[in-house]
């Protein structure tokens, strides 16, 4: 049997407070929402869970608060079989939380309070060095300090480990720190913010991806929601359409894409097919409510892929 991929995620863990509403209150106004859901989230944790459900051995490096949510988050990782040796509680800080608002068409708006995620430092990456060195891929997002992201990218480069960065939420970045990065995976609004150019369609996304590559990134994948995704790599520029799925909540779809993509690549699946599979995995996640709890396990995904792939 082929070796199971080893995926390390250096990233965030949040508690998601998802409210379904068809309108937003004006200043000073109180209105009723339709439905509420409480769940485990955070871009890092979501990507770790997607990778685990796709069949990888997953190692999480994260910080949680010393509140009710901290131990619950660690327990959730453990129940899913994710290694938590490097997930620690931080005294005096809350856990990361994310109030999420979902419109009737499944579109989401997310507000993140980073809490303990902001306490994940380069020294914590050093403490996890032996675990990280054994990984097939290290996955990062922007809900932890950017210095920690840059430090980990440099660590991955030094040790020849594949590295994927999801620049979410978008922030001003030092492109030099991402030189030789294997995969940079923003969505349209993140690509627009980081690239400083409009990304309203596939052609604009291509221009933005090419510009990011000129800055030293090896490969760019821009996730385009219902339009699928765009892969731009040396000699490759492919728009990969989405699969038709009845979407009720798109929260966490980008994370589903990244976590599953890391696993498919580590399994040796060719890049373009790995993107197609990740498109389906992400699309399927939008058919359920919430982030992690809407992700498919590998058996369910493979059954869908056998029909639609
Ligand atoms: O990408 C979705 C995630 O963004 C949510 O789980 C929320 O916690 C925020 O991190």
PDB file of C-alpha atoms and ligand atoms in Angstrom:
ATOM      1  CA  UNK A   1       0.000   0.000   0.000  1.00  0.00           C
ATOM      2  CA  UNK A   2       1.274   3.505  -0.846  1.00  0.00           C
ATOM      3  CA  UNK A   3       2.546   5.577   2.108  1.00  0.00           C
ATOM      4  CA  UNK A   4      -0.064   7.918   3.580  1.00  0.00           C
ATOM      5  CA  UNK A   5       0.702  11.574   2.868  1.00  0.00           C
ATOM      6  CA  UNK A   6       1.977  13.566   5.863  1.00  0.00           C
ATOM      7  CA  UNK A   7       0.551  17.070   5.890  1.00  0.00           C
ATOM      8  CA  UNK A   8       1.563  19.709   8.464  1.00  0.00           C
ATOM      9  CA  UNK A   9      -0.591  22.775   8.988  1.00  0.00           C
ATOM     10  CA  UNK A  10       0.932  25.775  10.745  1.00  0.00           C
ATOM     11  CA  UNK A  11      -2.141  27.889  11.250  1.00  0.00           C
ATOM     12  CA  UNK A  12      -5.256  29.050  12.989  1.00  0.00           C
ATOM     13  CA  UNK A  13      -8.094  27.420  14.876  1.00  0.00           C
ATOM     14  CA  UNK A  14     -11.316  29.336  15.504  1.00  0.00           C
ATOM     15  CA  UNK A  15     -14.822  28.755  16.740  1.00  0.00           C
ATOM     16  CA  UNK A  16     -17.335  29.645  14.025  1.00  0.00           C
ATOM     17  CA  UNK A  17     -20.573  31.380  14.998  1.00  0.00           C
ATOM     18  CA  UNK A  18     -22.590  31.109  11.815  1.00  0.00           C
ATOM     19  CA  UNK A  19     -25.808  33.104  11.431  1.00  0.00           C
ATOM     20  CA  UNK A  20     -28.088  32.662   8.443  1.00  0.00           C
ATOM     21  CA  UNK A  21     -29.842  35.872   7.487  1.00  0.00           C
ATOM     22  CA  UNK A  22     -31.479  37.471   4.463  1.00  0.00           C
ATOM     23  CA  UNK A  23     -30.633  41.009   5.534  1.00  0.00           C
ATOM     24  CA  UNK A  24     -28.158  42.866   7.727  1.00  0.00           C
ATOM     25  CA  UNK A  25     -29.119  45.240  10.566  1.00  0.00           C
ATOM     26  CA  UNK A  26     -28.648  48.957  10.021  1.00  0.00           C
ATOM     27  CA  UNK A  27     -26.802  50.922  12.756  1.00  0.00           C
ATOM     28  CA  UNK A  28     -28.946  50.893  15.914  1.00  0.00           C
ATOM     29  CA  UNK A  29     -31.403  48.359  14.463  1.00  0.00           C
ATOM     30  CA  UNK A  30     -32.234  44.866  15.786  1.00  0.00           C
ATOM     31  CA  UNK A  31     -33.571  42.258  13.359  1.00  0.00           C
ATOM     32  CA  UNK A  32     -34.151  38.495  13.411  1.00  0.00           C
ATOM     33  CA  UNK A  33     -31.816  36.030  11.721  1.00  0.00           C
ATOM     34  CA  UNK A  34     -33.136  32.693  10.443  1.00  0.00           C
ATOM     35  CA  UNK A  35     -30.806  30.087  11.897  1.00  0.00           C
ATOM     36  CA  UNK A  36     -27.574  29.686  13.909  1.00  0.00           C
ATOM     37  CA  UNK A  37     -24.794  27.112  13.892  1.00  0.00           C
ATOM     38  CA  UNK A  38     -21.807  26.745  16.241  1.00  0.00           C
ATOM     39  CA  UNK A  39     -18.839  24.792  14.932  1.00  0.00           C
ATOM     40  CA  UNK A  40     -15.097  24.293  14.829  1.00  0.00           C
ATOM     41  CA  UNK A  41     -13.413  26.428  12.197  1.00  0.00           C
ATOM     42  CA  UNK A  42     -10.408  28.586  11.422  1.00  0.00           C
ATOM     43  CA  UNK A  43      -8.693  28.411   8.081  1.00  0.00           C
ATOM     44  CA  UNK A  44      -5.772  26.367   9.402  1.00  0.00           C
ATOM     45  CA  UNK A  45      -7.930  23.910  11.322  1.00  0.00           C
ATOM     46  CA  UNK A  46     -10.334  23.556   8.400  1.00  0.00           C
ATOM     47  CA  UNK A  47      -7.503  22.774   6.000  1.00  0.00           C
ATOM     48  CA  UNK A  48      -6.093  20.252   8.488  1.00  0.00           C
ATOM     49  CA  UNK A  49      -9.487  18.562   8.836  1.00  0.00           C
ATOM     50  CA  UNK A  50     -10.007  18.420   5.063  1.00  0.00           C
ATOM     51  CA  UNK A  51      -6.566  16.822   4.659  1.00  0.00           C
ATOM     52  CA  UNK A  52      -7.305  14.330   7.433  1.00  0.00           C
ATOM     53  CA  UNK A  53     -10.703  13.386   5.991  1.00  0.00           C
ATOM     54  CA  UNK A  54      -9.018  12.868   2.621  1.00  0.00           C
ATOM     55  CA  UNK A  55      -6.802  10.261   4.253  1.00  0.00           C
ATOM     56  CA  UNK A  56      -3.555  12.010   5.266  1.00  0.00           C
ATOM     57  CA  UNK A  57      -1.683  11.841   8.546  1.00  0.00           C
ATOM     58  CA  UNK A  58      -2.041  15.435   9.730  1.00  0.00           C
ATOM     59  CA  UNK A  59       0.067  17.442  12.187  1.00  0.00           C
ATOM     60  CA  UNK A  60      -1.303  20.724  13.512  1.00  0.00           C
ATOM     61  CA  UNK A  61       0.855  23.536  14.894  1.00  0.00           C
ATOM     62  CA  UNK A  62      -1.479  26.075  16.522  1.00  0.00           C
ATOM     63  CA  UNK A  63      -2.396  28.093  19.598  1.00  0.00           C
ATOM     64  CA  UNK A  64      -5.803  28.168  21.326  1.00  0.00           C
ATOM     65  CA  UNK A  65      -7.108  30.276  24.211  1.00  0.00           C
ATOM     66  CA  UNK A  66      -7.555  29.396  27.880  1.00  0.00           C
ATOM     67  CA  UNK A  67     -11.331  29.551  27.595  1.00  0.00           C
ATOM     68  CA  UNK A  68     -14.065  26.949  27.041  1.00  0.00           C
ATOM     69  CA  UNK A  69     -13.178  26.743  23.353  1.00  0.00           C
ATOM     70  CA  UNK A  70      -9.474  25.905  23.750  1.00  0.00           C
ATOM     71  CA  UNK A  71      -9.751  22.350  25.165  1.00  0.00           C
ATOM     72  CA  UNK A  72     -12.800  21.669  22.961  1.00  0.00           C
ATOM     73  CA  UNK A  73     -10.771  22.574  19.870  1.00  0.00           C
ATOM     74  CA  UNK A  74      -7.913  20.271  20.905  1.00  0.00           C
ATOM     75  CA  UNK A  75     -10.419  17.450  21.599  1.00  0.00           C
ATOM     76  CA  UNK A  76     -11.962  17.937  18.177  1.00  0.00           C
ATOM     77  CA  UNK A  77      -8.553  17.520  16.518  1.00  0.00           C
ATOM     78  CA  UNK A  78      -7.864  14.408  18.610  1.00  0.00           C
ATOM     79  CA  UNK A  79     -11.230  12.831  17.778  1.00  0.00           C
ATOM     80  CA  UNK A  80     -10.449  13.288  14.093  1.00  0.00           C
ATOM     81  CA  UNK A  81      -7.010  11.702  14.519  1.00  0.00           C
ATOM     82  CA  UNK A  82      -5.019  14.912  13.983  1.00  0.00           C
ATOM     83  CA  UNK A  83      -1.716  15.089  15.895  1.00  0.00           C
ATOM     84  CA  UNK A  84      -1.946  17.867  18.530  1.00  0.00           C
ATOM     85  CA  UNK A  85       1.523  17.600  20.061  1.00  0.00           C
ATOM     86  CA  UNK A  86       2.162  21.191  18.927  1.00  0.00           C
ATOM     87  CA  UNK A  87      -1.258  22.668  19.727  1.00  0.00           C
ATOM     88  CA  UNK A  88      -1.024  24.552  23.017  1.00  0.00           C
ATOM     89  CA  UNK A  89      -3.300  26.719  25.141  1.00  0.00           C
ATOM     90  CA  UNK A  90      -2.124  30.290  25.792  1.00  0.00           C
ATOM     91  CA  UNK A  91      -2.769  31.873  29.189  1.00  0.00           C
ATOM     92  CA  UNK A  92      -4.642  35.177  29.190  1.00  0.00           C
ATOM     93  CA  UNK A  93      -5.890  35.041  25.590  1.00  0.00           C
ATOM     94  CA  UNK A  94      -9.237  34.055  24.128  1.00  0.00           C
ATOM     95  CA  UNK A  95      -9.491  31.446  21.407  1.00  0.00           C
ATOM     96  CA  UNK A  96      -9.918  32.724  17.866  1.00  0.00           C
ATOM     97  CA  UNK A  97     -13.578  33.253  16.976  1.00  0.00           C
ATOM     98  CA  UNK A  98     -15.358  33.986  13.712  1.00  0.00           C
ATOM     99  CA  UNK A  99     -18.866  35.440  13.491  1.00  0.00           C
ATOM    100  CA  UNK A 100     -20.012  34.349   9.993  1.00  0.00           C
ATOM    101  CA  UNK A 101     -23.056  35.668   8.150  1.00  0.00           C
ATOM    102  CA  UNK A 102     -24.560  33.558   5.369  1.00  0.00           C
ATOM    103  CA  UNK A 103     -27.035  34.924   2.820  1.00  0.00           C
ATOM    104  CA  UNK A 104     -29.836  32.819   1.292  1.00  0.00           C
ATOM    105  CA  UNK A 105     -27.720  32.113  -1.839  1.00  0.00           C
ATOM    106  CA  UNK A 106     -24.961  30.570   0.321  1.00  0.00           C
ATOM    107  CA  UNK A 107     -22.615  33.578   0.061  1.00  0.00           C
ATOM    108  CA  UNK A 108     -20.739  34.262   3.310  1.00  0.00           C
ATOM    109  CA  UNK A 109     -19.151  37.234   5.114  1.00  0.00           C
ATOM    110  CA  UNK A 110     -16.656  36.469   7.854  1.00  0.00           C
ATOM    111  CA  UNK A 111     -15.251  38.543  10.720  1.00  0.00           C
ATOM    112  CA  UNK A 112     -12.264  36.967  12.500  1.00  0.00           C
ATOM    113  CA  UNK A 113     -10.988  37.835  15.981  1.00  0.00           C
ATOM    114  CA  UNK A 114      -7.571  36.187  16.078  1.00  0.00           C
ATOM    115  CA  UNK A 115      -7.130  35.784  19.866  1.00  0.00           C
ATOM    116  CA  UNK A 116      -4.532  33.099  20.635  1.00  0.00           C
ATOM    117  CA  UNK A 117      -3.774  32.525  16.932  1.00  0.00           C
ATOM    118  CA  UNK A 118      -1.715  35.714  17.126  1.00  0.00           C
ATOM    119  CA  UNK A 119       0.560  34.083  19.700  1.00  0.00           C
ATOM    120  CA  UNK A 120       1.924  31.449  17.274  1.00  0.00           C
ATOM    121  CA  UNK A 121       5.547  32.506  16.837  1.00  0.00           C
ATOM    122  CA  UNK A 122       8.687  31.434  14.971  1.00  0.00           C
ATOM    123  CA  UNK A 123       9.957  29.754  18.171  1.00  0.00           C
ATOM    124  CA  UNK A 124       6.874  27.491  18.059  1.00  0.00           C
ATOM    125  CA  UNK A 125       7.792  26.499  14.509  1.00  0.00           C
ATOM    126  CA  UNK A 126      11.298  25.663  15.743  1.00  0.00           C
ATOM    127  CA  UNK A 127       9.793  23.570  18.535  1.00  0.00           C
ATOM    128  CA  UNK A 128       7.880  21.580  15.881  1.00  0.00           C
ATOM    129  CA  UNK A 129      10.871  21.354  13.515  1.00  0.00           C
ATOM    130  CA  UNK A 130      11.284  17.569  13.607  1.00  0.00           C
ATOM    131  CA  UNK A 131       7.576  17.046  12.836  1.00  0.00           C
ATOM    132  CA  UNK A 132       7.669  19.618  10.037  1.00  0.00           C
ATOM    133  CA  UNK A 133      10.805  18.150   8.458  1.00  0.00           C
ATOM    134  CA  UNK A 134       9.017  14.801   8.073  1.00  0.00           C
ATOM    135  CA  UNK A 135       6.038  16.365   6.243  1.00  0.00           C
ATOM    136  CA  UNK A 136       5.323  15.975   2.520  1.00  0.00           C
ATOM    137  CA  UNK A 137       3.736  19.406   2.548  1.00  0.00           C
ATOM    138  CA  UNK A 138       3.410  22.375   4.907  1.00  0.00           C
ATOM    139  CA  UNK A 139       0.236  24.452   4.611  1.00  0.00           C
ATOM    140  CA  UNK A 140      -0.091  28.045   5.877  1.00  0.00           C
ATOM    141  CA  UNK A 141      -2.701  30.814   5.978  1.00  0.00           C
ATOM    142  CA  UNK A 142      -2.735  34.429   7.176  1.00  0.00           C
ATOM    143  CA  UNK A 143      -4.665  34.133  10.473  1.00  0.00           C
ATOM    144  CA  UNK A 144      -1.381  33.851  12.393  1.00  0.00           C
ATOM    145  CA  UNK A 145       1.374  36.521  12.473  1.00  0.00           C
ATOM    146  CA  UNK A 146       2.829  37.073   9.000  1.00  0.00           C
ATOM    147  CA  UNK A 147       6.374  36.835  10.445  1.00  0.00           C
ATOM    148  CA  UNK A 148       5.528  33.251  11.464  1.00  0.00           C
ATOM    149  CA  UNK A 149       4.266  32.533   7.942  1.00  0.00           C
ATOM    150  CA  UNK A 150       7.454  33.954   6.365  1.00  0.00           C
ATOM    151  CA  UNK A 151       9.626  32.041   8.826  1.00  0.00           C
ATOM    152  CA  UNK A 152       7.856  28.778   8.017  1.00  0.00           C
ATOM    153  CA  UNK A 153       8.080  29.375   4.254  1.00  0.00           C
ATOM    154  CA  UNK A 154      11.851  29.865   4.678  1.00  0.00           C
ATOM    155  CA  UNK A 155      11.997  26.691   6.807  1.00  0.00           C
ATOM    156  CA  UNK A 156      10.160  24.698   4.113  1.00  0.00           C
ATOM    157  CA  UNK A 157      12.438  26.099   1.405  1.00  0.00           C
ATOM    158  CA  UNK A 158      15.573  25.240   3.420  1.00  0.00           C
ATOM    159  CA  UNK A 159      14.427  21.656   3.965  1.00  0.00           C
ATOM    160  CA  UNK A 160      13.009  21.109   0.473  1.00  0.00           C
ATOM    161  CA  UNK A 161       9.445  20.586   1.706  1.00  0.00           C
ATOM    162  CA  UNK A 162       6.527  21.513  -0.554  1.00  0.00           C
ATOM    163  CA  UNK A 163       4.776  24.593   0.828  1.00  0.00           C
ATOM    164  CA  UNK A 164       1.306  26.003   0.128  1.00  0.00           C
ATOM    165  CA  UNK A 165       0.293  29.491   1.302  1.00  0.00           C
ATOM    166  CA  UNK A 166      -3.328  30.626   1.410  1.00  0.00           C
ATOM    167  CA  UNK A 167      -3.180  34.438   1.852  1.00  0.00           C
ATOM    168  CA  UNK A 168      -6.448  34.645   3.776  1.00  0.00           C
ATOM    169  CA  UNK A 169      -7.531  37.022   5.091  1.00  0.00           C
ATOM    170  CA  UNK A 170      -5.716  39.262   2.593  1.00  0.00           C
ATOM    171  CA  UNK A 171      -3.058  41.564   3.989  1.00  0.00           C
ATOM    172  CA  UNK A 172      -0.183  43.592   2.591  1.00  0.00           C
ATOM    173  CA  UNK A 173       2.667  41.134   2.167  1.00  0.00           C
ATOM    174  CA  UNK A 174       6.393  41.127   1.520  1.00  0.00           C
ATOM    175  CA  UNK A 175       6.646  39.303  -1.782  1.00  0.00           C
ATOM    176  CA  UNK A 176      10.375  38.718  -1.195  1.00  0.00           C
ATOM    177  CA  UNK A 177       9.502  36.468   1.736  1.00  0.00           C
ATOM    178  CA  UNK A 178       7.520  34.210  -0.610  1.00  0.00           C
ATOM    179  CA  UNK A 179      10.216  33.764  -3.257  1.00  0.00           C
ATOM    180  CA  UNK A 180      10.306  30.145  -4.472  1.00  0.00           C
ATOM    181  CA  UNK A 181       7.031  29.350  -2.732  1.00  0.00           C
ATOM    182  CA  UNK A 182       5.501  26.252  -4.386  1.00  0.00           C
ATOM    183  CA  UNK A 183       1.822  27.266  -4.365  1.00  0.00           C
ATOM    184  CA  UNK A 184       0.104  30.551  -3.572  1.00  0.00           C
ATOM    185  CA  UNK A 185      -3.674  29.984  -3.351  1.00  0.00           C
ATOM    186  CA  UNK A 186      -5.833  33.122  -2.939  1.00  0.00           C
ATOM    187  CA  UNK A 187      -9.498  33.539  -3.851  1.00  0.00           C
ATOM    188  CA  UNK A 188     -10.502  36.391  -6.194  1.00  0.00           C
ATOM    189  CA  UNK A 189     -10.741  39.085  -3.529  1.00  0.00           C
ATOM    190  CA  UNK A 190      -7.459  38.017  -1.906  1.00  0.00           C
ATOM    191  CA  UNK A 191      -5.702  37.934  -5.296  1.00  0.00           C
ATOM    192  CA  UNK A 192      -7.057  41.405  -6.006  1.00  0.00           C
ATOM    193  CA  UNK A 193      -5.892  42.764  -2.641  1.00  0.00           C
ATOM    194  CA  UNK A 194      -2.446  41.166  -2.776  1.00  0.00           C
ATOM    195  CA  UNK A 195      -1.881  41.787  -6.484  1.00  0.00           C
ATOM    196  CA  UNK A 196      -3.284  45.319  -6.428  1.00  0.00           C
ATOM    197  CA  UNK A 197      -5.224  44.757  -9.657  1.00  0.00           C
ATOM    198  CA  UNK A 198      -8.862  43.900 -10.406  1.00  0.00           C
ATOM    199  CA  UNK A 199      -9.774  40.191 -10.494  1.00  0.00           C
ATOM    200  CA  UNK A 200     -13.346  40.108 -11.800  1.00  0.00           C
ATOM    201  CA  UNK A 201     -13.044  37.353 -14.401  1.00  0.00           C
ATOM    202  CA  UNK A 202     -10.759  34.561 -15.577  1.00  0.00           C
ATOM    203  CA  UNK A 203      -8.674  36.827 -17.852  1.00  0.00           C
ATOM    204  CA  UNK A 204      -8.006  39.286 -15.044  1.00  0.00           C
ATOM    205  CA  UNK A 205      -7.206  36.379 -12.722  1.00  0.00           C
ATOM    206  CA  UNK A 206      -4.618  35.135 -15.259  1.00  0.00           C
ATOM    207  CA  UNK A 207      -2.963  38.544 -15.425  1.00  0.00           C
ATOM    208  CA  UNK A 208      -2.847  38.750 -11.641  1.00  0.00           C
ATOM    209  CA  UNK A 209      -1.410  35.218 -11.316  1.00  0.00           C
ATOM    210  CA  UNK A 210       1.278  36.003 -13.898  1.00  0.00           C
ATOM    211  CA  UNK A 211       2.182  39.164 -12.026  1.00  0.00           C
ATOM    212  CA  UNK A 212       2.497  37.210  -8.759  1.00  0.00           C
ATOM    213  CA  UNK A 213       4.714  34.661 -10.478  1.00  0.00           C
ATOM    214  CA  UNK A 214       6.918  37.431 -11.833  1.00  0.00           C
ATOM    215  CA  UNK A 215       7.442  38.295  -8.144  1.00  0.00           C
ATOM    216  CA  UNK A 216       9.025  34.871  -7.551  1.00  0.00           C
ATOM    217  CA  UNK A 217       6.156  32.530  -6.621  1.00  0.00           C
ATOM    218  CA  UNK A 218       6.401  29.233  -8.535  1.00  0.00           C
ATOM    219  CA  UNK A 219       2.726  28.437  -8.994  1.00  0.00           C
ATOM    220  CA  UNK A 220      -0.511  30.304  -8.376  1.00  0.00           C
ATOM    221  CA  UNK A 221      -3.997  28.849  -8.032  1.00  0.00           C
ATOM    222  CA  UNK A 222      -6.820  31.391  -7.786  1.00  0.00           C
ATOM    223  CA  UNK A 223     -10.049  29.880  -6.492  1.00  0.00           C
ATOM    224  CA  UNK A 224     -13.014  31.470  -8.263  1.00  0.00           C
ATOM    225  CA  UNK A 225     -16.022  30.208  -6.280  1.00  0.00           C
ATOM    226  CA  UNK A 226     -18.769  29.008  -8.622  1.00  0.00           C
ATOM    227  CA  UNK A 227     -16.371  29.584 -11.559  1.00  0.00           C
ATOM    228  CA  UNK A 228     -13.960  26.890 -10.377  1.00  0.00           C
ATOM    229  CA  UNK A 229     -10.275  27.720 -10.205  1.00  0.00           C
ATOM    230  CA  UNK A 230      -7.341  28.878 -12.258  1.00  0.00           C
ATOM    231  CA  UNK A 231      -3.941  27.155 -12.245  1.00  0.00           C
ATOM    232  CA  UNK A 232      -0.991  29.190 -13.511  1.00  0.00           C
ATOM    233  CA  UNK A 233       2.455  27.548 -13.473  1.00  0.00           C
ATOM    234  CA  UNK A 234       5.481  27.731 -15.770  1.00  0.00           C
ATOM    235  CA  UNK A 235       4.077  26.873 -19.217  1.00  0.00           C
ATOM    236  CA  UNK A 236       0.583  26.221 -17.797  1.00  0.00           C
ATOM    237  CA  UNK A 237      -2.467  28.462 -17.626  1.00  0.00           C
ATOM    238  CA  UNK A 238      -5.636  26.428 -17.122  1.00  0.00           C
ATOM    239  CA  UNK A 239      -9.086  27.478 -16.052  1.00  0.00           C
ATOM    240  CA  UNK A 240     -10.677  24.464 -14.320  1.00  0.00           C
ATOM    241  CA  UNK A 241     -14.479  24.832 -14.182  1.00  0.00           C
ATOM    242  CA  UNK A 242     -16.429  24.028 -11.030  1.00  0.00           C
ATOM    243  CA  UNK A 243     -18.710  21.009 -10.707  1.00  0.00           C
ATOM    244  CA  UNK A 244     -22.440  21.723 -10.410  1.00  0.00           C
ATOM    245  CA  UNK A 245     -23.480  21.501  -6.754  1.00  0.00           C
ATOM    246  CA  UNK A 246     -26.531  22.938  -4.976  1.00  0.00           C
ATOM    247  CA  UNK A 247     -24.805  25.340  -2.592  1.00  0.00           C
ATOM    248  CA  UNK A 248     -26.296  26.265   0.790  1.00  0.00           C
ATOM    249  CA  UNK A 249     -23.188  27.618   2.574  1.00  0.00           C
ATOM    250  CA  UNK A 250     -19.863  28.384   0.905  1.00  0.00           C
ATOM    251  CA  UNK A 251     -18.006  28.974   4.203  1.00  0.00           C
ATOM    252  CA  UNK A 252     -14.805  26.951   4.297  1.00  0.00           C
ATOM    253  CA  UNK A 253     -14.933  25.926   0.615  1.00  0.00           C
ATOM    254  CA  UNK A 254     -11.504  27.493  -0.021  1.00  0.00           C
ATOM    255  CA  UNK A 255     -10.133  25.542   2.949  1.00  0.00           C
ATOM    256  CA  UNK A 256     -11.673  22.320   1.628  1.00  0.00           C
ATOM    257  CA  UNK A 257      -9.942  23.010  -1.703  1.00  0.00           C
ATOM    258  CA  UNK A 258      -6.506  23.577  -0.131  1.00  0.00           C
ATOM    259  CA  UNK A 259      -6.569  20.703   2.379  1.00  0.00           C
ATOM    260  CA  UNK A 260      -7.696  18.192  -0.235  1.00  0.00           C
ATOM    261  CA  UNK A 261      -5.330  19.564  -2.910  1.00  0.00           C
ATOM    262  CA  UNK A 262      -2.345  19.095  -0.564  1.00  0.00           C
ATOM    263  CA  UNK A 263      -3.304  15.434  -0.122  1.00  0.00           C
ATOM    264  CA  UNK A 264      -4.000  14.719  -3.805  1.00  0.00           C
ATOM    265  CA  UNK A 265      -0.626  16.224  -4.780  1.00  0.00           C
ATOM    266  CA  UNK A 266       1.212  14.289  -2.053  1.00  0.00           C
ATOM    267  CA  UNK A 267      -0.408  11.092  -3.367  1.00  0.00           C
ATOM    268  CA  UNK A 268       1.303  11.791  -6.681  1.00  0.00           C
ATOM    269  CA  UNK A 269      -1.838  12.755  -8.597  1.00  0.00           C
ATOM    270  CA  UNK A 270      -0.822  15.034 -11.505  1.00  0.00           C
ATOM    271  CA  UNK A 271      -1.233  18.730 -10.693  1.00  0.00           C
ATOM    272  CA  UNK A 272      -4.112  19.553 -13.033  1.00  0.00           C
ATOM    273  CA  UNK A 273      -6.104  16.511 -11.974  1.00  0.00           C
ATOM    274  CA  UNK A 274      -5.380  17.351  -8.328  1.00  0.00           C
ATOM    275  CA  UNK A 275      -6.926  20.789  -8.989  1.00  0.00           C
ATOM    276  CA  UNK A 276     -10.004  19.181 -10.607  1.00  0.00           C
ATOM    277  CA  UNK A 277     -10.435  16.840  -7.647  1.00  0.00           C
ATOM    278  CA  UNK A 278      -9.994  19.686  -5.172  1.00  0.00           C
ATOM    279  CA  UNK A 279     -12.636  21.666  -7.117  1.00  0.00           C
ATOM    280  CA  UNK A 280     -15.106  18.832  -6.591  1.00  0.00           C
ATOM    281  CA  UNK A 281     -14.133  18.386  -2.925  1.00  0.00           C
ATOM    282  CA  UNK A 282     -14.639  22.125  -2.313  1.00  0.00           C
ATOM    283  CA  UNK A 283     -17.902  22.191  -4.267  1.00  0.00           C
ATOM    284  CA  UNK A 284     -19.320  19.285  -2.280  1.00  0.00           C
ATOM    285  CA  UNK A 285     -18.494  21.100   0.958  1.00  0.00           C
ATOM    286  CA  UNK A 286     -20.873  23.922  -0.014  1.00  0.00           C
ATOM    287  CA  UNK A 287     -23.837  21.537  -0.060  1.00  0.00           C
ATOM    288  CA  UNK A 288     -23.765  21.380   3.770  1.00  0.00           C
ATOM    289  CA  UNK A 289     -23.918  23.956   6.545  1.00  0.00           C
ATOM    290  CA  UNK A 290     -20.784  25.053   8.408  1.00  0.00           C
ATOM    291  CA  UNK A 291     -17.102  24.625   7.632  1.00  0.00           C
ATOM    292  CA  UNK A 292     -15.467  21.412   8.919  1.00  0.00           C
ATOM    293  CA  UNK A 293     -18.774  19.655   9.458  1.00  0.00           C
ATOM    294  CA  UNK A 294     -19.657  20.026   5.766  1.00  0.00           C
ATOM    295  CA  UNK A 295     -16.445  18.303   4.543  1.00  0.00           C
ATOM    296  CA  UNK A 296     -16.713  14.855   2.937  1.00  0.00           C
ATOM    297  CA  UNK A 297     -14.617  11.906   4.035  1.00  0.00           C
ATOM    298  CA  UNK A 298     -12.547  10.102   1.425  1.00  0.00           C
ATOM    299  CA  UNK A 299     -15.011   7.286   0.776  1.00  0.00           C
ATOM    300  CA  UNK A 300     -17.890   9.704   0.107  1.00  0.00           C
ATOM    301  CA  UNK A 301     -15.639  11.893  -2.022  1.00  0.00           C
ATOM    302  CA  UNK A 302     -14.328   8.958  -4.073  1.00  0.00           C
ATOM    303  CA  UNK A 303     -17.917   7.837  -4.719  1.00  0.00           C
ATOM    304  CA  UNK A 304     -18.787  11.323  -6.052  1.00  0.00           C
ATOM    305  CA  UNK A 305     -15.564  11.484  -8.086  1.00  0.00           C
ATOM    306  CA  UNK A 306     -16.374   8.115  -9.677  1.00  0.00           C
ATOM    307  CA  UNK A 307     -19.643   9.625 -10.969  1.00  0.00           C
ATOM    308  CA  UNK A 308     -18.634  13.214 -11.750  1.00  0.00           C
ATOM    309  CA  UNK A 309     -14.861  13.151 -12.240  1.00  0.00           C
TER     310      UNK A 309
HETATM  311  O1  LIG B   1     -12.456  29.966   5.613  1.00  0.00           O
HETATM  312  C1  LIG B   1     -13.489  29.855   6.559  1.00  0.00           C
HETATM  313  C2  LIG B   1     -12.954  30.162   7.918  1.00  0.00           C
HETATM  314  O2  LIG B   1     -12.566  31.515   7.977  1.00  0.00           O
HETATM  315  C3  LIG B   1     -13.935  29.988   9.046  1.00  0.00           C
HETATM  316  O3  LIG B   1     -13.908  28.700   9.599  1.00  0.00           O
HETATM  317  C4  LIG B   1     -13.555  31.090  10.008  1.00  0.00           C
HETATM  318  O4  LIG B   1     -13.135  30.607  11.256  1.00  0.00           O
HETATM  319  C5  LIG B   1     -12.471  31.884   9.327  1.00  0.00           C
HETATM  320  O5  LIG B   1     -11.226  31.522   9.737  1.00  0.00           O
END
